[in-house]
CSV table of C-alpha atoms in Angstrom, one decimal:
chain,number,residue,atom,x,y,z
A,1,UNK,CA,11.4,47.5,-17.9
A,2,UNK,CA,12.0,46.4,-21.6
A,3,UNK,CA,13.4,42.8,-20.2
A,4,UNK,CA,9.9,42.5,-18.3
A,5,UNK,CA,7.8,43.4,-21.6
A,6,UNK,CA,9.8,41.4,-23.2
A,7,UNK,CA,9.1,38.0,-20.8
A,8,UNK,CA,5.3,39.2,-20.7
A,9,UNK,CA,6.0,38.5,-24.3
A,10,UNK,CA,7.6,35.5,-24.3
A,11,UNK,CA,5.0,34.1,-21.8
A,12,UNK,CA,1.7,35.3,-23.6
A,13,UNK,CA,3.4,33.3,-26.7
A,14,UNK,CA,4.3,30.1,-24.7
A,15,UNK,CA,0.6,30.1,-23.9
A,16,UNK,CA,-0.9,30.8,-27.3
A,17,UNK,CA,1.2,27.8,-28.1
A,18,UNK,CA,-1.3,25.8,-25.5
A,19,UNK,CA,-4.3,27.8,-26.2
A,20,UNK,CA,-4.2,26.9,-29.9
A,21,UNK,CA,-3.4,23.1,-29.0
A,22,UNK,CA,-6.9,22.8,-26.7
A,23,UNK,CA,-9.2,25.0,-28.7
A,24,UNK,CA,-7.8,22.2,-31.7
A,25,UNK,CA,-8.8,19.6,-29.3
A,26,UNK,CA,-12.3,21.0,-28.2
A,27,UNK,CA,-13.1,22.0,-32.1
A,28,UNK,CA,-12.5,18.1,-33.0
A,29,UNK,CA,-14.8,17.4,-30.8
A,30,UNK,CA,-17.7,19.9,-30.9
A,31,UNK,CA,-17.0,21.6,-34.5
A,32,UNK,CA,-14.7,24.6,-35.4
A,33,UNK,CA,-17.6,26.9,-34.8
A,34,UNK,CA,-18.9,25.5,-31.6
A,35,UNK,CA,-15.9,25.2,-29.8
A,36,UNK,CA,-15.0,29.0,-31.0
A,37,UNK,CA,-18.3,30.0,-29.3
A,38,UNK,CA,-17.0,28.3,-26.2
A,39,UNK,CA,-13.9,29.6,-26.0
A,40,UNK,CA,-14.8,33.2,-26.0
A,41,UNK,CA,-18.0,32.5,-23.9
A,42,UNK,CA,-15.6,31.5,-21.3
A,43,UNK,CA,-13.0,34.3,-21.9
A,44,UNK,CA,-16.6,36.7,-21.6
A,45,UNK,CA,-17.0,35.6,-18.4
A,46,UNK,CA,-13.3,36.0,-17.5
A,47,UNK,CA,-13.1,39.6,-18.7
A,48,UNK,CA,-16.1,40.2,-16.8
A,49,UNK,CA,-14.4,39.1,-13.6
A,50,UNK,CA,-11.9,40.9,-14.3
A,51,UNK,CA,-13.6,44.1,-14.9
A,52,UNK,CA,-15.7,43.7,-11.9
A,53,UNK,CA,-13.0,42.9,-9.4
A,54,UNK,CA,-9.7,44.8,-10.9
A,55,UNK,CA,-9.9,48.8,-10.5
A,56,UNK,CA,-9.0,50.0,-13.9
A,57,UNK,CA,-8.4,53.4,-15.2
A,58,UNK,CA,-11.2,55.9,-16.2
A,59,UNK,CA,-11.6,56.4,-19.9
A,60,UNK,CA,-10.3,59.7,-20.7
A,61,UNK,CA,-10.4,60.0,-24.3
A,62,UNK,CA,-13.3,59.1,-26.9
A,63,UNK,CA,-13.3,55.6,-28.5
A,64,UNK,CA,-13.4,55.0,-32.4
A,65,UNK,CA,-14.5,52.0,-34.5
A,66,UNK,CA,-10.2,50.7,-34.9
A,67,UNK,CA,-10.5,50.5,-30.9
A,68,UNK,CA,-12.9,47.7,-31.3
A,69,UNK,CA,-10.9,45.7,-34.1
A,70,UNK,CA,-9.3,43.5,-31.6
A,71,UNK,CA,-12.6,41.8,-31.0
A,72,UNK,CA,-13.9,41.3,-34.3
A,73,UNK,CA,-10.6,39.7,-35.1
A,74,UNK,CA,-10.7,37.1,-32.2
A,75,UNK,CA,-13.1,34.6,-33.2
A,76,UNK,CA,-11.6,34.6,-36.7
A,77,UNK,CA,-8.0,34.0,-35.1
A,78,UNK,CA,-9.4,31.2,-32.9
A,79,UNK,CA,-10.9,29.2,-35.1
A,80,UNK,CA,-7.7,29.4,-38.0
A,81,UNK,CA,-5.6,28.7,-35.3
A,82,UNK,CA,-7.4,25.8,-34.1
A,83,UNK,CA,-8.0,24.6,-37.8
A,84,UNK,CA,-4.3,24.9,-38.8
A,85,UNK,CA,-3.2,22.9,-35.6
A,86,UNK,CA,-5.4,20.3,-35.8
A,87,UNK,CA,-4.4,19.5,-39.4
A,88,UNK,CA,-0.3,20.7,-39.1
A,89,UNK,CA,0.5,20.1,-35.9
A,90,UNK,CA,1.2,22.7,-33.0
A,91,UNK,CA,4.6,22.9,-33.8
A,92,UNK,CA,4.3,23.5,-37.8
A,93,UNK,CA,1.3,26.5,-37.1
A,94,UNK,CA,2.9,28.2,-34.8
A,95,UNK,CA,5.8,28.4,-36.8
A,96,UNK,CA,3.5,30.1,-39.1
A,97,UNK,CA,1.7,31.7,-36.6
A,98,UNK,CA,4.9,33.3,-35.8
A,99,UNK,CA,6.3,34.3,-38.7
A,100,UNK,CA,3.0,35.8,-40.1
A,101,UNK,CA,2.5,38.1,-36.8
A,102,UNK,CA,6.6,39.4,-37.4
A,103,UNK,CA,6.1,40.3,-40.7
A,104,UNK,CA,2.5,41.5,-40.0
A,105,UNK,CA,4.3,43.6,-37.2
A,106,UNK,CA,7.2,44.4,-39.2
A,107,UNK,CA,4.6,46.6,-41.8
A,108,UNK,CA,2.4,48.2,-39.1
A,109,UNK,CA,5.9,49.6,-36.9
A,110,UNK,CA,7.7,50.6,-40.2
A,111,UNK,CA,4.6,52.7,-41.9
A,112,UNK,CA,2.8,53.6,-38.3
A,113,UNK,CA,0.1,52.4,-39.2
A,114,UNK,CA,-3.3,52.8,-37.2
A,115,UNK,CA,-1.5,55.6,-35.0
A,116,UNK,CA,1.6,53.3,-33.9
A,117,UNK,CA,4.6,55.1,-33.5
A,118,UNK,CA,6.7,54.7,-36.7
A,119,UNK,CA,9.5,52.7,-35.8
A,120,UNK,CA,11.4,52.4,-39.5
A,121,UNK,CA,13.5,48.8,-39.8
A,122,UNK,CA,16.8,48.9,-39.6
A,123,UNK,CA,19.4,45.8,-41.4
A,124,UNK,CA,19.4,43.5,-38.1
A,125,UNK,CA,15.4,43.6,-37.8
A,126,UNK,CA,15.5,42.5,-41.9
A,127,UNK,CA,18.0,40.0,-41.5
A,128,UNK,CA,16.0,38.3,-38.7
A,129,UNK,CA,13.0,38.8,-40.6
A,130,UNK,CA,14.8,36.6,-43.4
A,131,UNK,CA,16.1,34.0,-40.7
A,132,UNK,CA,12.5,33.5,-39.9
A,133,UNK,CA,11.3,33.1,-43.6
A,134,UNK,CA,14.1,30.5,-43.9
A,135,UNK,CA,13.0,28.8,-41.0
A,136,UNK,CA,9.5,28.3,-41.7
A,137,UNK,CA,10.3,27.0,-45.6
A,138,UNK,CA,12.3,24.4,-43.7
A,139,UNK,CA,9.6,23.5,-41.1
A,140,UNK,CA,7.4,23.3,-43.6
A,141,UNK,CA,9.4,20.8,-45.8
A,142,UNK,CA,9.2,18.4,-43.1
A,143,UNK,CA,6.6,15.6,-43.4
Protein backbone atom coordinates (compact mmCIF):
# COMPACT_ATOMS: atom_id res chain seq x y z
CA UNK A 1 0.00 0.00 0.00
CA UNK A 2 2.86 2.55 0.87
CA UNK A 3 4.57 1.82 -2.75
CA UNK A 4 1.00 2.82 -4.32
CA UNK A 5 0.77 6.16 -2.16
CA UNK A 6 3.94 6.61 -2.86
CA UNK A 7 3.41 6.49 -7.09
CA UNK A 8 0.04 8.54 -6.48
CA UNK A 9 2.72 10.74 -5.28
CA UNK A 10 5.05 10.71 -7.66
CA UNK A 11 2.32 11.07 -10.42
CA UNK A 12 0.33 14.06 -8.75
CA UNK A 13 4.00 15.73 -8.78
CA UNK A 14 4.92 14.83 -12.51
CA UNK A 15 1.68 16.61 -13.30
CA UNK A 16 2.02 19.75 -11.17
CA UNK A 17 5.17 19.94 -13.10
CA UNK A 18 2.73 20.37 -16.43
CA UNK A 19 -0.01 22.09 -14.64
CA UNK A 20 2.34 24.94 -13.56
CA UNK A 21 4.00 25.01 -17.25
CA UNK A 22 0.22 25.76 -18.93
CA UNK A 23 -1.29 27.91 -16.37
CA UNK A 24 2.32 30.00 -17.12
CA UNK A 25 1.40 29.76 -20.68
CA UNK A 26 -2.34 30.80 -20.40
CA UNK A 27 -1.39 33.66 -17.65
CA UNK A 28 1.04 35.16 -20.52
CA UNK A 29 -1.59 35.37 -22.47
CA UNK A 30 -4.67 36.47 -20.59
CA UNK A 31 -2.90 37.99 -17.29
CA UNK A 32 -1.90 36.25 -14.02
CA UNK A 33 -5.36 36.88 -12.58
CA UNK A 34 -7.44 35.99 -15.54
CA UNK A 35 -5.95 32.91 -16.30
CA UNK A 36 -6.07 31.92 -12.40
CA UNK A 37 -9.88 32.51 -12.67
CA UNK A 38 -9.89 30.08 -15.62
CA UNK A 39 -8.11 27.54 -14.16
CA UNK A 40 -10.20 26.99 -11.19
CA UNK A 41 -13.46 27.74 -13.17
CA UNK A 42 -12.52 24.72 -15.01
CA UNK A 43 -11.36 22.60 -12.01
CA UNK A 44 -15.19 23.85 -10.54
CA UNK A 45 -16.71 22.28 -13.13
CA UNK A 46 -14.54 19.13 -12.78
CA UNK A 47 -15.13 18.75 -9.09
CA UNK A 48 -18.70 19.07 -9.78
CA UNK A 49 -18.61 16.11 -12.19
CA UNK A 50 -16.99 14.48 -9.99
CA UNK A 51 -19.23 14.98 -7.13
CA UNK A 52 -22.27 14.31 -9.12
CA UNK A 53 -21.18 11.08 -10.74
CA UNK A 54 -18.67 9.39 -8.05
CA UNK A 55 -20.55 7.96 -4.80
CA UNK A 56 -18.55 9.37 -1.99
CA UNK A 57 -18.80 8.86 1.59
CA UNK A 58 -21.35 10.56 3.96
CA UNK A 59 -19.93 13.19 6.24
CA UNK A 60 -19.76 11.87 9.54
CA UNK A 61 -18.07 14.39 11.58
CA UNK A 62 -18.61 18.33 11.82
CA UNK A 63 -16.47 20.55 9.50
CA UNK A 64 -14.32 23.57 10.95
CA UNK A 65 -12.86 26.72 9.31
CA UNK A 66 -8.86 24.67 8.82
CA UNK A 67 -11.14 22.10 6.65
CA UNK A 68 -11.66 24.83 4.17
CA UNK A 69 -7.82 26.12 4.02
CA UNK A 70 -7.08 24.07 1.04
CA UNK A 71 -9.23 26.30 -1.08
CA UNK A 72 -8.39 29.63 0.05
CA UNK A 73 -4.80 28.56 -0.69
CA UNK A 74 -5.41 27.42 -4.30
CA UNK A 75 -5.71 30.45 -6.24
CA UNK A 76 -2.70 31.95 -4.40
CA UNK A 77 -0.60 28.65 -5.28
CA UNK A 78 -1.73 28.99 -8.89
CA UNK A 79 -0.94 32.15 -9.74
CA UNK A 80 2.88 32.05 -7.77
CA UNK A 81 3.41 29.06 -9.55
CA UNK A 82 2.57 30.24 -12.81
CA UNK A 83 4.42 33.60 -12.09
CA UNK A 84 7.70 31.83 -10.98
CA UNK A 85 7.62 29.54 -14.11
CA UNK A 86 7.09 31.94 -16.49
CA UNK A 87 9.99 34.02 -15.29
CA UNK A 88 12.47 30.83 -13.98
CA UNK A 89 11.68 28.23 -16.00
CA UNK A 90 9.71 25.04 -15.10
CA UNK A 91 12.62 23.27 -14.17
CA UNK A 92 14.22 26.08 -11.69
CA UNK A 93 10.44 26.53 -9.84
CA UNK A 94 9.80 23.42 -9.24
CA UNK A 95 12.97 22.86 -7.83
CA UNK A 96 11.75 25.41 -5.51
CA UNK A 97 8.45 24.34 -5.52
CA UNK A 98 9.90 21.19 -4.22
CA UNK A 99 12.06 22.01 -1.73
CA UNK A 100 9.67 24.66 -0.11
CA UNK A 101 6.72 21.89 0.22
CA UNK A 102 9.61 19.29 2.08
CA UNK A 103 10.63 21.63 4.41
CA UNK A 104 6.99 23.03 4.72
CA UNK A 105 6.06 19.23 5.36
CA UNK A 106 9.05 18.51 7.36
CA UNK A 107 7.59 21.27 10.22
CA UNK A 108 3.89 20.34 10.04
CA UNK A 109 4.89 16.14 10.54
CA UNK A 110 7.60 16.92 13.20
CA UNK A 111 5.28 19.42 15.55
CA UNK A 112 1.66 17.70 14.37
CA UNK A 113 0.51 20.55 13.47
CA UNK A 114 -3.19 21.17 12.47
CA UNK A 115 -4.13 17.53 14.04
CA UNK A 116 -1.47 15.56 11.78
CA UNK A 117 -0.10 12.77 13.48
CA UNK A 118 3.41 13.82 14.92
CA UNK A 119 5.84 12.02 13.06
CA UNK A 120 9.30 13.45 14.80
CA UNK A 121 12.46 13.55 12.12
CA UNK A 122 14.86 11.21 12.44
CA UNK A 123 18.95 11.89 10.88
CA UNK A 124 18.12 10.29 7.27
CA UNK A 125 14.90 12.63 6.82
CA UNK A 126 17.50 15.71 7.88
CA UNK A 127 20.17 14.67 5.82
CA UNK A 128 17.89 14.50 2.78
CA UNK A 129 16.41 17.56 3.80
CA UNK A 130 20.02 19.14 3.44
CA UNK A 131 20.63 17.23 0.03
CA UNK A 132 17.73 19.12 -1.16
CA UNK A 133 18.89 22.61 0.16
CA UNK A 134 22.13 21.84 -1.67
CA UNK A 135 20.50 21.10 -4.69
CA UNK A 136 18.33 23.96 -5.12
CA UNK A 137 21.50 26.67 -4.24
CA UNK A 138 23.05 24.76 -7.18
CA UNK A 139 20.02 25.01 -9.54
CA UNK A 140 19.71 28.24 -8.74
CA UNK A 141 23.35 29.36 -9.60
CA UNK A 142 22.74 28.28 -12.95
CA UNK A 143 22.00 31.02 -15.57
Amino acid sequence: MQYLAIFASALSGALMAFQGLFNAELSKKVGLFRGNFYIHLIALFLAFLLYAFIPHPVMTEKLKFVDFLGGIFAPAIIVLVAYGIALSGTFKATIAIVAAQTFTAAILDNFGFFGLEKRPLRFQEIAGGVLIVLGVYLVMRTK
